Every structure is written in structure tokens, then in C-alpha cells.
PDB file of C-alpha atoms and ligand atoms in Angstrom:
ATOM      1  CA  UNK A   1     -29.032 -17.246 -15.511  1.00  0.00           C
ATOM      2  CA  UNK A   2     -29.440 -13.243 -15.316  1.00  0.00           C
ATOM      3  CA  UNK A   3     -26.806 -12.185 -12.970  1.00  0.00           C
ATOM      4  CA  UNK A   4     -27.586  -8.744 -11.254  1.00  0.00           C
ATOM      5  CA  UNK A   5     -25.294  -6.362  -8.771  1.00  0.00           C
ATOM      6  CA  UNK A   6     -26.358  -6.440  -5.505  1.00  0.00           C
ATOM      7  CA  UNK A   7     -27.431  -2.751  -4.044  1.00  0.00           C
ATOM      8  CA  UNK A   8     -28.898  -3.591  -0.697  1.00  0.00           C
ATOM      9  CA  UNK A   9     -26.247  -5.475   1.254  1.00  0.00           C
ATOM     10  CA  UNK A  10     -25.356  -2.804   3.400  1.00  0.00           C
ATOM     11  CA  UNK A  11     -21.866  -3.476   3.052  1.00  0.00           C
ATOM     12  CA  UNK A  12     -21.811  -3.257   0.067  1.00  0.00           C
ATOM     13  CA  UNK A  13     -21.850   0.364  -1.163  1.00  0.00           C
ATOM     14  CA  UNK A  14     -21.150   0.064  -4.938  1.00  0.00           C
ATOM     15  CA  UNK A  15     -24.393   1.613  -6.553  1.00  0.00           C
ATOM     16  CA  UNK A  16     -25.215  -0.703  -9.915  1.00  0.00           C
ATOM     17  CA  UNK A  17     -23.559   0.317 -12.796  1.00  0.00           C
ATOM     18  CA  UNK A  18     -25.001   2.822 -14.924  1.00  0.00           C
ATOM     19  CA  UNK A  19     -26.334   2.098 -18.332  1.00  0.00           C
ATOM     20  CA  UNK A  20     -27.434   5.381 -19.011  1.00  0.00           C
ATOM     21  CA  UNK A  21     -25.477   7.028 -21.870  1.00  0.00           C
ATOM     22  CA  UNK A  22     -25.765  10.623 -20.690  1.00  0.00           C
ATOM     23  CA  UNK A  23     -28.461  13.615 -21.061  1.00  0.00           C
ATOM     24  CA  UNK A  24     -28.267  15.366 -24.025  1.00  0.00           C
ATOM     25  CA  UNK A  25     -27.352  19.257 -22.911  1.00  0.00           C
ATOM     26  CA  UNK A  26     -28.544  21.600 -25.746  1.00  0.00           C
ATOM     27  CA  UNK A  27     -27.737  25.493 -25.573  1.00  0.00           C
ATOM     28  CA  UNK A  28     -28.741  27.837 -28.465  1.00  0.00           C
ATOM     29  CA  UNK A  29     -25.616  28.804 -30.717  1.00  0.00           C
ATOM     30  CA  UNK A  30     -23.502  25.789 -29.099  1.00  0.00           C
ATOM     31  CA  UNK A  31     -22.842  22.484 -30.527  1.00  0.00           C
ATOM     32  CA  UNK A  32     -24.897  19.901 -28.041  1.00  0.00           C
ATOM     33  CA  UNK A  33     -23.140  17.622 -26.484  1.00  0.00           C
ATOM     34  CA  UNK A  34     -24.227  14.543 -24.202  1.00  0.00           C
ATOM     35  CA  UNK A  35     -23.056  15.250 -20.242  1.00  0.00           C
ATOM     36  CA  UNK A  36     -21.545  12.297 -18.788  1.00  0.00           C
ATOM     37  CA  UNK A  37     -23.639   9.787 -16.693  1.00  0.00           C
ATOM     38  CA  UNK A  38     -22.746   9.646 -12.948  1.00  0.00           C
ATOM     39  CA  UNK A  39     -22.188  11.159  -9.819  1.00  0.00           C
ATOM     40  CA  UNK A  40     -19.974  12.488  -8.354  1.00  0.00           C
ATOM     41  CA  UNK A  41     -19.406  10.284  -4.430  1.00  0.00           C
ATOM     42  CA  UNK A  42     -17.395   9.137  -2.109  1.00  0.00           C
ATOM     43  CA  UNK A  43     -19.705   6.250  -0.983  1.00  0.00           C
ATOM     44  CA  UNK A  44     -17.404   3.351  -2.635  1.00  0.00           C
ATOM     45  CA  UNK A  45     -15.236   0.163  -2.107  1.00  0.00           C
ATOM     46  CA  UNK A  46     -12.170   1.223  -0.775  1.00  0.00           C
ATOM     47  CA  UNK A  47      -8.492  -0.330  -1.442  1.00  0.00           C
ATOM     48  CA  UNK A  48      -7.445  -0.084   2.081  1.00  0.00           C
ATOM     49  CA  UNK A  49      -9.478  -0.937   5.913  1.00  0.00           C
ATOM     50  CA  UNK A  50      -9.042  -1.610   9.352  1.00  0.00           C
ATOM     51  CA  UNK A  51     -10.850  -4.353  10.412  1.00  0.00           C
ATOM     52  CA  UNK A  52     -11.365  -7.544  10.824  1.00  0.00           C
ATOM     53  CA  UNK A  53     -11.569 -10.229   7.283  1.00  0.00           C
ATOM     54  CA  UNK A  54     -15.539 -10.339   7.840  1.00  0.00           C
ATOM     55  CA  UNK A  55     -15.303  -6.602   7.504  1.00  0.00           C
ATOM     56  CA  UNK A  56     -13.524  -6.583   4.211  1.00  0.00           C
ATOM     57  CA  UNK A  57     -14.871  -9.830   2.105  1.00  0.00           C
ATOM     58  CA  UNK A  58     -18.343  -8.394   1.306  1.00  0.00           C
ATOM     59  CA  UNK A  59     -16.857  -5.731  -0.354  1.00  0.00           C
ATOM     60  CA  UNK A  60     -14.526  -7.416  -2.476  1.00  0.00           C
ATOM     61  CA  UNK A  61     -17.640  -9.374  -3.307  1.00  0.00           C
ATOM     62  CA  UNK A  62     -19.962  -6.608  -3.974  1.00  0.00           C
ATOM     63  CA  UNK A  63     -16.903  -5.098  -6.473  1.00  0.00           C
ATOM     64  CA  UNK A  64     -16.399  -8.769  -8.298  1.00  0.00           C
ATOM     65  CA  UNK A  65     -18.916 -11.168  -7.712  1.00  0.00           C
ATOM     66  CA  UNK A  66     -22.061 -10.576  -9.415  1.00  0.00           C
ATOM     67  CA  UNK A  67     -25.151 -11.724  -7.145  1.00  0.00           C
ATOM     68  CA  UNK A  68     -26.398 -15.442  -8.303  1.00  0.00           C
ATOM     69  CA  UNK A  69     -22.772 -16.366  -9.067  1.00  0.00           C
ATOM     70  CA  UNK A  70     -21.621 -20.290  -8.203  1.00  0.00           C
ATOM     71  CA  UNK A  71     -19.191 -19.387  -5.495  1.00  0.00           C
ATOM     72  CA  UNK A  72     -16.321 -22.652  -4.019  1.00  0.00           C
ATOM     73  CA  UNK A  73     -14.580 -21.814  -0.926  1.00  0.00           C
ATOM     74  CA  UNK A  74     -12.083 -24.144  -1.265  1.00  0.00           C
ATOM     75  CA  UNK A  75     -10.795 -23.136   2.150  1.00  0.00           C
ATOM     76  CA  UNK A  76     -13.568 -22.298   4.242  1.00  0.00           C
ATOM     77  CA  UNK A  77     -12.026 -23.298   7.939  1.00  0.00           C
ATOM     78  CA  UNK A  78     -14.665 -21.582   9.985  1.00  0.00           C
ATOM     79  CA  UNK A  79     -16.919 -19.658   7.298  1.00  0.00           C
ATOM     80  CA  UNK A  80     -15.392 -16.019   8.937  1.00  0.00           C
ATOM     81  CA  UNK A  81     -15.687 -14.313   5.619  1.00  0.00           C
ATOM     82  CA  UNK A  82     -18.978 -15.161   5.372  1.00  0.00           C
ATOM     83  CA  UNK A  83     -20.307 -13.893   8.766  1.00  0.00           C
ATOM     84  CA  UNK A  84     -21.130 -10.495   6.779  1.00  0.00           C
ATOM     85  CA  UNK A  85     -22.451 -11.659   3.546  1.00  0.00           C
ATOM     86  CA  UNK A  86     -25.977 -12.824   2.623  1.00  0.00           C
ATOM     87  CA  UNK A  87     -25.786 -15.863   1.667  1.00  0.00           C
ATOM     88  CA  UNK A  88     -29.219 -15.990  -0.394  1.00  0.00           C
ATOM     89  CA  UNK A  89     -27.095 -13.733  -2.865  1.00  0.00           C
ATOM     90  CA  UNK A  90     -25.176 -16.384  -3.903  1.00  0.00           C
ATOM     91  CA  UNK A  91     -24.406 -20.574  -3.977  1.00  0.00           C
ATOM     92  CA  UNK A  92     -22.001 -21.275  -2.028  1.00  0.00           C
ATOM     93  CA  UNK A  93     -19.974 -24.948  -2.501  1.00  0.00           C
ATOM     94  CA  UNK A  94     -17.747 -24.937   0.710  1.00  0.00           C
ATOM     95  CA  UNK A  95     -14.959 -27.370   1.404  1.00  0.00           C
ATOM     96  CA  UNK A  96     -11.940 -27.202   3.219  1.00  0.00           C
ATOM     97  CA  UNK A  97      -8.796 -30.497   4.068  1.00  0.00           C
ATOM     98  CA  UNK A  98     -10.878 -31.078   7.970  1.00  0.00           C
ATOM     99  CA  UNK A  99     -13.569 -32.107   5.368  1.00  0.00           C
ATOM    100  CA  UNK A 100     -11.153 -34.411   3.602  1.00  0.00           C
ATOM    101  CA  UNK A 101     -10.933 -32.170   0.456  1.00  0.00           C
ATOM    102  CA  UNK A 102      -7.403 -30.962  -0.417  1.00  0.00           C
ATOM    103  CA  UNK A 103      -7.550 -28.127  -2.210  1.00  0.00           C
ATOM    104  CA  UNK A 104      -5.093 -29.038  -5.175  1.00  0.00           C
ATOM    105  CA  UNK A 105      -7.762 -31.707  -5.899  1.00  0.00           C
ATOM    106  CA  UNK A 106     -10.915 -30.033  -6.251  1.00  0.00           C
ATOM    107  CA  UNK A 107     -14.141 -32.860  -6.842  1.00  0.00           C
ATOM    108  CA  UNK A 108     -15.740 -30.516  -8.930  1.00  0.00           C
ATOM    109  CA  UNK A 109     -15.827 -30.954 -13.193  1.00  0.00           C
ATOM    110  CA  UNK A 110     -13.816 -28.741 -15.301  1.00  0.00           C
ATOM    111  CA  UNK A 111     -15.285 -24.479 -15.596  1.00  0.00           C
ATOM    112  CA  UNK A 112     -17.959 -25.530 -12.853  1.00  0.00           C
ATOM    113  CA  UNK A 113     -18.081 -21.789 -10.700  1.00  0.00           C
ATOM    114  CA  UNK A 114     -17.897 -18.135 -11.533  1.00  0.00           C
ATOM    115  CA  UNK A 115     -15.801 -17.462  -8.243  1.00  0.00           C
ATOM    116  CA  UNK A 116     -13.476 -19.553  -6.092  1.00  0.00           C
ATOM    117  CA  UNK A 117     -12.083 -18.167  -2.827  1.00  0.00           C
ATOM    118  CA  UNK A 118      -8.941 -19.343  -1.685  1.00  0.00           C
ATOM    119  CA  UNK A 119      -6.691 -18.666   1.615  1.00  0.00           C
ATOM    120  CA  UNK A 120      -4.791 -21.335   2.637  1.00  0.00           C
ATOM    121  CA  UNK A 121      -2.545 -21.043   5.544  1.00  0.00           C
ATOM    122  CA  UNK A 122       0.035 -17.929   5.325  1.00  0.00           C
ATOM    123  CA  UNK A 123       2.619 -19.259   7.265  1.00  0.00           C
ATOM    124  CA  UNK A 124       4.356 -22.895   7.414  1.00  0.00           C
ATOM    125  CA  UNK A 125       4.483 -25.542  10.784  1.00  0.00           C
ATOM    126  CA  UNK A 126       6.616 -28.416   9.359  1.00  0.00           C
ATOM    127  CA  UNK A 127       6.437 -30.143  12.634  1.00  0.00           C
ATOM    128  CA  UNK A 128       8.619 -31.188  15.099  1.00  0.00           C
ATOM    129  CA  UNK A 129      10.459 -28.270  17.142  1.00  0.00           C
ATOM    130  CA  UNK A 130      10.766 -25.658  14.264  1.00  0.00           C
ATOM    131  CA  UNK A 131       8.954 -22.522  14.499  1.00  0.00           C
ATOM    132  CA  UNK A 132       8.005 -23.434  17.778  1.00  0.00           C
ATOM    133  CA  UNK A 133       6.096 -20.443  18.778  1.00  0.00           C
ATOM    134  CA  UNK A 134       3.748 -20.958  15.751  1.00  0.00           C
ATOM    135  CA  UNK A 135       2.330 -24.013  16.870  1.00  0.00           C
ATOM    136  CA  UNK A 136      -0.815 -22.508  17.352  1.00  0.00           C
ATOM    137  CA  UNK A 137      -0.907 -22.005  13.648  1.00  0.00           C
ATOM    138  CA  UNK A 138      -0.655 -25.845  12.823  1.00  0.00           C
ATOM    139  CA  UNK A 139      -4.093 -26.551  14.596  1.00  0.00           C
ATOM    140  CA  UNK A 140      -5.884 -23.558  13.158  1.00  0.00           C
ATOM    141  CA  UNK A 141      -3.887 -23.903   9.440  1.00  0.00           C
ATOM    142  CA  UNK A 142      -3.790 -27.798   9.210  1.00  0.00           C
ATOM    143  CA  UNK A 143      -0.762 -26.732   6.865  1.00  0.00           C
ATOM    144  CA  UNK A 144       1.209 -29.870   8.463  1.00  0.00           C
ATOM    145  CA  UNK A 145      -1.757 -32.260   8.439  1.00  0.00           C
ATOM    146  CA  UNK A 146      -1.649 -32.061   4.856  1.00  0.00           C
ATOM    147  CA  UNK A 147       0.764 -34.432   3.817  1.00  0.00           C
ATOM    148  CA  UNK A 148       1.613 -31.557   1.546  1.00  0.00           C
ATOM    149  CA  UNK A 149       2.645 -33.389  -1.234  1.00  0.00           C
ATOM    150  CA  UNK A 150       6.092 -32.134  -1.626  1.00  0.00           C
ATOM    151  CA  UNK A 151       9.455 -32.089   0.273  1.00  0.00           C
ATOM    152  CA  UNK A 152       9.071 -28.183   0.266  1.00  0.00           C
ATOM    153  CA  UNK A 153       9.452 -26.290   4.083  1.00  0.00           C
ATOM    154  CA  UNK A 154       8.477 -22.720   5.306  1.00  0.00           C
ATOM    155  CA  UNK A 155       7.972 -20.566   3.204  1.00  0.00           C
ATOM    156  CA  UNK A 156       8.374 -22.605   0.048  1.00  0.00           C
ATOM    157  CA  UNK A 157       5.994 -24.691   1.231  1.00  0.00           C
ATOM    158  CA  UNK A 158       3.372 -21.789   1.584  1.00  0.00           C
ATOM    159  CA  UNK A 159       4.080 -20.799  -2.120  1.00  0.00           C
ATOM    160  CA  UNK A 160       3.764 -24.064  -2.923  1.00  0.00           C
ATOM    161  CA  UNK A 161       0.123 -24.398  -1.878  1.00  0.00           C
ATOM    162  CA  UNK A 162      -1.017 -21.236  -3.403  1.00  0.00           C
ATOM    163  CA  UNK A 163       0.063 -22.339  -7.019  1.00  0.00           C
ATOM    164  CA  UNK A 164      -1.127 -25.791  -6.891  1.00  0.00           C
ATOM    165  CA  UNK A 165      -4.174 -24.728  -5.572  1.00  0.00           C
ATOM    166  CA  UNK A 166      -4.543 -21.618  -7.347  1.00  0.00           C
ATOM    167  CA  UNK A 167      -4.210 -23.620 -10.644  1.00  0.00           C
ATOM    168  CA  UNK A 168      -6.340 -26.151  -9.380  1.00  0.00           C
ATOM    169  CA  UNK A 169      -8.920 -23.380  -9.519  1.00  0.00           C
ATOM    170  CA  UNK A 170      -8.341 -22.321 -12.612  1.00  0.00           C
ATOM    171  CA  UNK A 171      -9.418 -25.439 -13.611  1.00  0.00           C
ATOM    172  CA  UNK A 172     -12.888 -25.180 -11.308  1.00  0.00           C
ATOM    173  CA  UNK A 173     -13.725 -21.314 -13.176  1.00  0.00           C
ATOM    174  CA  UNK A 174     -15.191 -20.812 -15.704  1.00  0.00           C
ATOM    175  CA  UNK A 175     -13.345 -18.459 -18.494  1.00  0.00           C
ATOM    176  CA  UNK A 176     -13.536 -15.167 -16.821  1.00  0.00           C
ATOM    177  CA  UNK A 177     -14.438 -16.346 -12.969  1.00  0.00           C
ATOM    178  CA  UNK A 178     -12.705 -14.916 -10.389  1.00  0.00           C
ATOM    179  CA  UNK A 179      -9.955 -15.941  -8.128  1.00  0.00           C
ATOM    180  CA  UNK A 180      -9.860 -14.198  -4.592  1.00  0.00           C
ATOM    181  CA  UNK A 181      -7.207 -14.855  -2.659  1.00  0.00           C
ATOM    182  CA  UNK A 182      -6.442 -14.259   0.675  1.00  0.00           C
ATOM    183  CA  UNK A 183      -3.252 -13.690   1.757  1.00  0.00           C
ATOM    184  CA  UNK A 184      -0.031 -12.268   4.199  1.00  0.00           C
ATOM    185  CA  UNK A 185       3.654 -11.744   3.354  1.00  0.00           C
ATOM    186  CA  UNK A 186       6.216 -12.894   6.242  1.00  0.00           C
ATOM    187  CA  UNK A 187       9.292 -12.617   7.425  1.00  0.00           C
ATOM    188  CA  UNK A 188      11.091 -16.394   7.180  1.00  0.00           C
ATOM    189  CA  UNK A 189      14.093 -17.332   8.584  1.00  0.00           C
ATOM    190  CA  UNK A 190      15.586 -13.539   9.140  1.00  0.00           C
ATOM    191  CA  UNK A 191      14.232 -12.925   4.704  1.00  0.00           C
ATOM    192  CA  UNK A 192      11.344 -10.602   3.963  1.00  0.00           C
ATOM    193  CA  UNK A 193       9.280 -12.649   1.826  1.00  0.00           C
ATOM    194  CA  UNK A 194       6.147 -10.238  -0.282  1.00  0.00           C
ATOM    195  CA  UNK A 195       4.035 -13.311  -0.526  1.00  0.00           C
ATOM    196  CA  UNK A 196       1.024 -11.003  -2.258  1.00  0.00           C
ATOM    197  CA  UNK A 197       4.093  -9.901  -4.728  1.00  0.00           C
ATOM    198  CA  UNK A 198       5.242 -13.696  -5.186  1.00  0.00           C
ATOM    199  CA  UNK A 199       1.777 -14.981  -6.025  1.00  0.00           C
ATOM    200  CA  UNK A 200       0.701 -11.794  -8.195  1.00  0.00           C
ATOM    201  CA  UNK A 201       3.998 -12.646 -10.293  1.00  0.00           C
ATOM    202  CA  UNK A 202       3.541 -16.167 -10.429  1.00  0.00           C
ATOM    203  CA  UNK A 203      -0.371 -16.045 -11.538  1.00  0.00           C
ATOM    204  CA  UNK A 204       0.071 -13.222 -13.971  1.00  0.00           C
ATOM    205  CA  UNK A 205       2.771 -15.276 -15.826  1.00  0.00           C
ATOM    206  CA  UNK A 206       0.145 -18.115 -16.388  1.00  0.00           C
ATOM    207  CA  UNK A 207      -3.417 -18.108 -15.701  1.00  0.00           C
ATOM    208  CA  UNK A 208      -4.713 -15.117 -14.411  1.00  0.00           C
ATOM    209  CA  UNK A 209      -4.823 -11.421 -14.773  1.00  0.00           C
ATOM    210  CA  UNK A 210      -4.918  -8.816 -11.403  1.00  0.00           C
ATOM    211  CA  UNK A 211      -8.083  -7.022 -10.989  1.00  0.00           C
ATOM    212  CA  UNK A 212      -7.989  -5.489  -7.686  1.00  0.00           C
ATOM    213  CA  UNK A 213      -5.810  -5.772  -4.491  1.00  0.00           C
ATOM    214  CA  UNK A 214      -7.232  -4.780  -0.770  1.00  0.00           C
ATOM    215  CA  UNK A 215      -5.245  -4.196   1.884  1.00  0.00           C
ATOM    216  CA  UNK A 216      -6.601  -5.076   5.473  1.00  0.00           C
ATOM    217  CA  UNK A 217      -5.163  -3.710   8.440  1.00  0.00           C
ATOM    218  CA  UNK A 218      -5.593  -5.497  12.470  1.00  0.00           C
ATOM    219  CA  UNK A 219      -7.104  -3.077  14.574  1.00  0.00           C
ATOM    220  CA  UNK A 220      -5.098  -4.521  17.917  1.00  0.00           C
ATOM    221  CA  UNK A 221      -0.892  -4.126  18.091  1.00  0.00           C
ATOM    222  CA  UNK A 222       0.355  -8.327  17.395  1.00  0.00           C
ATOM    223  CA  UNK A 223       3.456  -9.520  19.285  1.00  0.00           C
ATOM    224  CA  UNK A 224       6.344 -11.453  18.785  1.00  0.00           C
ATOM    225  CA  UNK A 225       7.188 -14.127  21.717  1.00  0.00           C
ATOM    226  CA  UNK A 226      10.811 -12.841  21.339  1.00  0.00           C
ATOM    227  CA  UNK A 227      13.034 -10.002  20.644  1.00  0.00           C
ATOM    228  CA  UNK A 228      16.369  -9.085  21.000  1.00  0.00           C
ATOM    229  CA  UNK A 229      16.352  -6.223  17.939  1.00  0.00           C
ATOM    230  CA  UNK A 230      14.066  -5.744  15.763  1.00  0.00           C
ATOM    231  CA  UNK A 231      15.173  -5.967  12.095  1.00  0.00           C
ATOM    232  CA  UNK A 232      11.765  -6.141   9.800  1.00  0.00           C
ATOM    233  CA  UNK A 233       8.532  -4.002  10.665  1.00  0.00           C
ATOM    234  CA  UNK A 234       5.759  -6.312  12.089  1.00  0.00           C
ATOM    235  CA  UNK A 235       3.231  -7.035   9.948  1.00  0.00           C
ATOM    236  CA  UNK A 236      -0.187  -5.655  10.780  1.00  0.00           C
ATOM    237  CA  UNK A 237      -1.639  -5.939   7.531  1.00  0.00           C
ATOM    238  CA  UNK A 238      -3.294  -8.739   5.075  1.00  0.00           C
ATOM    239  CA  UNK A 239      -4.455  -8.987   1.677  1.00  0.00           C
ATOM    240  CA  UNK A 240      -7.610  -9.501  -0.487  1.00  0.00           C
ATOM    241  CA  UNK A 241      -6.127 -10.407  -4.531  1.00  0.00           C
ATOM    242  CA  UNK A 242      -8.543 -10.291  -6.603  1.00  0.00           C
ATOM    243  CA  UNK A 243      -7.609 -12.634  -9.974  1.00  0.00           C
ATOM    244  CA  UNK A 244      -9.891 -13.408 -13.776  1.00  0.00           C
ATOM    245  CA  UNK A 245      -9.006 -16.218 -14.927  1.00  0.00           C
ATOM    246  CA  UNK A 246      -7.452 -16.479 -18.540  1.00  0.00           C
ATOM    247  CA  UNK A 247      -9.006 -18.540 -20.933  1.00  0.00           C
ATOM    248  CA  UNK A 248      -6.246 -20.037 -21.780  1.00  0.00           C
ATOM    249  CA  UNK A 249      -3.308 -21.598 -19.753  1.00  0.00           C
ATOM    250  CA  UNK A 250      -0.373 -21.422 -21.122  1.00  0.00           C
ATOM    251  CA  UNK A 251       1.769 -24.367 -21.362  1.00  0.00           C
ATOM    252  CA  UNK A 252       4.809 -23.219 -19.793  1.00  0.00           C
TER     253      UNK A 252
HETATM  254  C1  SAM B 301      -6.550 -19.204   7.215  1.00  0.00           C
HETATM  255  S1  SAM B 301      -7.547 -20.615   7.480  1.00  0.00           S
HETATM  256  C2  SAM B 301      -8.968 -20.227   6.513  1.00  0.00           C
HETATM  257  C3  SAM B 301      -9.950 -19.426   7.299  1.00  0.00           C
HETATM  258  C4  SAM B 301     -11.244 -19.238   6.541  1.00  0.00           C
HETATM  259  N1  SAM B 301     -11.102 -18.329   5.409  1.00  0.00           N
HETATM  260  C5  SAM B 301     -12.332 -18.715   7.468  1.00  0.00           C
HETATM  261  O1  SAM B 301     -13.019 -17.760   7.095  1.00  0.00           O
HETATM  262  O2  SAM B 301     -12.536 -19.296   8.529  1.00  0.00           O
HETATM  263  C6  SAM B 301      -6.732 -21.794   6.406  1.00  0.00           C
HETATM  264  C7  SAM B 301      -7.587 -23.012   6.109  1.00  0.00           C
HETATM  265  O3  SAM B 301      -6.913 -23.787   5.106  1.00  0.00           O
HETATM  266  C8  SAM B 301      -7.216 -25.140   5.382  1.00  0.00           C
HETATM  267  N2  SAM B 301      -6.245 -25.954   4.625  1.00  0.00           N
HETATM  268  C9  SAM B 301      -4.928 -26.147   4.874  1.00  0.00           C
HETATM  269  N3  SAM B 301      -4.382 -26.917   3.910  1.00  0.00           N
HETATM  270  C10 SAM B 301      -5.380 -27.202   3.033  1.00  0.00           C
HETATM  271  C11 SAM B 301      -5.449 -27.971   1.839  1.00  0.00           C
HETATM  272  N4  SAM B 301      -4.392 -28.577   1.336  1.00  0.00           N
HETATM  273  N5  SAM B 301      -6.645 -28.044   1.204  1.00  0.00           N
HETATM  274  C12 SAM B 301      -7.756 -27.429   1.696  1.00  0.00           C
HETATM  275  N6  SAM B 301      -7.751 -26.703   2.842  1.00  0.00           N
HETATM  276  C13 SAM B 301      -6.566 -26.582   3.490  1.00  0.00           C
HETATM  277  C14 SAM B 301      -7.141 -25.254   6.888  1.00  0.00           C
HETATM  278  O4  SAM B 301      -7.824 -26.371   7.373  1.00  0.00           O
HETATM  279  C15 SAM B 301      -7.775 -23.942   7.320  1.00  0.00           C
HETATM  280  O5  SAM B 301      -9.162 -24.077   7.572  1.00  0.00           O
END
């Protein structure tokens, strides 16, 4: 399959790549020399926006994800990245645990997609009377519902998902695909956790290398439901990591 960069989604300014090598500038009594191809703009993908994650995905697509590419959303929850992309531009395999499909078990063969997108839940319910004013987040996350698989809580438990599911989709890409991962850091019990710093570290060391990171800002001021002082600055801001997968995991 011929895989081409899309032009007309229109959020998706990247122009195509140029293959043109240059014009050949020739002025009597100098040496010629060949000008370089390009223009100069400003129309581009930018590493930083306010908006909303509809706003943003397309153009971490349009950067990464060539048009035709085999795309898994291995966490798809309500399809919100995908209000702004046309979907004729790609296949899309969604799945998500409400379908029954746990993301560190993929039903898919071995180097199946060119692109997996991944963002699990950011933040950890383990149940009972903990983080009580995040139970909200267990019926939109399903984070508890998972049976997780491990003994892990908080924000070990959040890590936890990312790297079995992350190398789960390793396993899914092809050599080269790309992993995009969503993600936020947090503050857990009183510690400032850099979750987009953990899993960078972690998926460097093994199976992928960083390509790009986007940084997406809320547009409306979030709230805590208490304060007495305020120690950490609340986050307003997510992240879009953009991984390629190595061809070869190492075994450590
Ligand atoms: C932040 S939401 C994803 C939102 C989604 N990107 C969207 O556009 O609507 C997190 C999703 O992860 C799903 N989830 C939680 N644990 C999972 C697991 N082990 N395997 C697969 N999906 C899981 C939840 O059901 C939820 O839909």
C-alpha cells in the first residue's frame, strides 16, 4: 500500500514534504549553487495549544501518521479524539476494557498496525473510600473495573498500565509504527509525580524512541474540592507522546 500525507484536513496544516532538491541559481563569474527547497511559514504543527484533546489529535496525526495507515485505539472510551479527524484517511481498529478488551492483551497478531493510540486512565480509584473526591474518575476511567492485574495502588498502578500496555503495543506495530500516548502527570499523596517524564524514561530504555511531545492546555480554570494551602501548582495541562517503535526489544 502507497501511503500519502494528507494536505486537505483542515487541521492539519503540514504541507507534504518536499521532494524537490532545489533550483539551480547560476550567476556569471560565480560558482552555481542549488538554493534550498522550501518556504519560509509559519502555517505548522505546533508543540504547545489550548484546547480541548479533539483540537490537538489531528495534528499529531497529520505530523506522524501517514494517511492509509492501520490505526488501534486500544483505548477509545468515547472516540473524542476522533471527533476532528476524517476517518476515510485511515482504518481504524477501536477497542477499549467496556468492550471486554484489556489493553495489555491486545487480540490482534504480532506487527499487525502502523499506529496504536493509547491513553489509559491518568489517575488511580482503588476503591473503597480512598481518593474519594475522584470517584467520578472510576466511572469515566474504569481504572478499578479492571481487575488490574497487580497489587499496585495510585500512582503505581497508573505506571503500571502504561508499560504493560505500552509493550503490549509494541508487540501490535509494526517495526517503525508509532506509539501515541496520551497522558497527565499528578500530584499523589502530597509527591509530584512527571508521569510524561516517567513513561518517556521507561519506553526509551526498551522499546521505543521519542519523536515528538505536545503539550495541551484546558481552556477553563479546574478546582480542587479542598484546600487548606496550596503546595503544588494545579495542573492545567496534558500531553500528546509521540513514540517509533524499535525493532528490537531488548531483553532487559
Ligand atoms: C481517558 S479515557 C479515554 C478517552 C478516549 N481517548 C476518548 O477519546 O474518549 C480512558 C479509557 O481507558 C479505558 N480503560 C481503562 N483500563 C483499561 C484497560 N485495562 N484496557 C483497555 N481500556 C482501559 C477506560 O474504559 C476509558 O475509556
Amino acid at each position: 500500500m502507497k501511503l500519502t500525507y494528507q494536505t486537505t484536513e483542515p487541521l492539519s496544516p503540514r504541507p507534504p514534504a518536499s521532494t524537490k532538491a532545489g533550483v539551480l541559481v547560476r550567476r556569471r563569474g560565480v560558482r552555481p549553487r542549488r538554493s534550498p527547497a522550501g518556504k519560509a511559514t509559519n502555517e505548522l504543527v505546533f508543540s504547545a495549544y489550548q484546547g480541548m484533546n479533539a483540537d490537538v489529535f489531528p495534528h499529531v496525526l497529520s505530523l506522524h501518521v501517514p494517511v492509509g495507515s492501520k490505526i488501534a485505539d486500544i483505548t477509545y472510551g468515547k472516540g473524542v479524539f476522533w471527533k476532528n479527524v476524517k476517518l476515510e484517511y485511515y482504518e481504524l481498529v477501536q477497542s477499549d476494557i467496556k468492550q471486554g478488551i484489556d489493553c495489555r492483551a491486545l487480540p490482534y497478531k504480532d506487527q499487525t498496525f502502523d499506529c496504536v493510540v493509547f491513553d489509559p486512565p491518568y489517575m488511580h480509584t482503588p476503591g473503597g473510600t480512598a481518593h474519594e473526591g475522584h470517584q467520578n474518575y472510576e466511572s469515566y476511567y474504569k481504572n478499578n473495573g479492571t481487575g488490574n492485574g497487580t497489587n499496585k495502588k495510585y500512582h503505581e498502578a497508573v505506571l503500571d498500565l502504561y508499560f504493560l500496555g505500552s509493550a503490549e503495543a509494541w508487540r501490535v506495530l509494526k517495526p517503525g509504527g508509532v506509539l501515541i500516548v496520551k497522558c497527565q502527570d499528578e500530584v499523589c499523596a502530597c509527591k509530584q509525580r512527571l508521569t510524561h517524564v516517567e513513561i518517556i524514561n521507561y519506553l526509551t530504555e526498551t522499546m521505543f524512541i521519542v519523536e515528538d511531545l505536545f503539550v495541551l492546555m484546558r481552556t477553563n480554570k479546574p478546582g480542587v474540592s479542598r484546600v487548606l494551602r496550596q503546595r503544588h501548582a494545579r495542573k492545567n495541562h496534558s500531553y500528546f507522546l509521540v513514540f517509533r517503535r524499535k525493532s528490537v526489544k531488548p531483553t532487559s
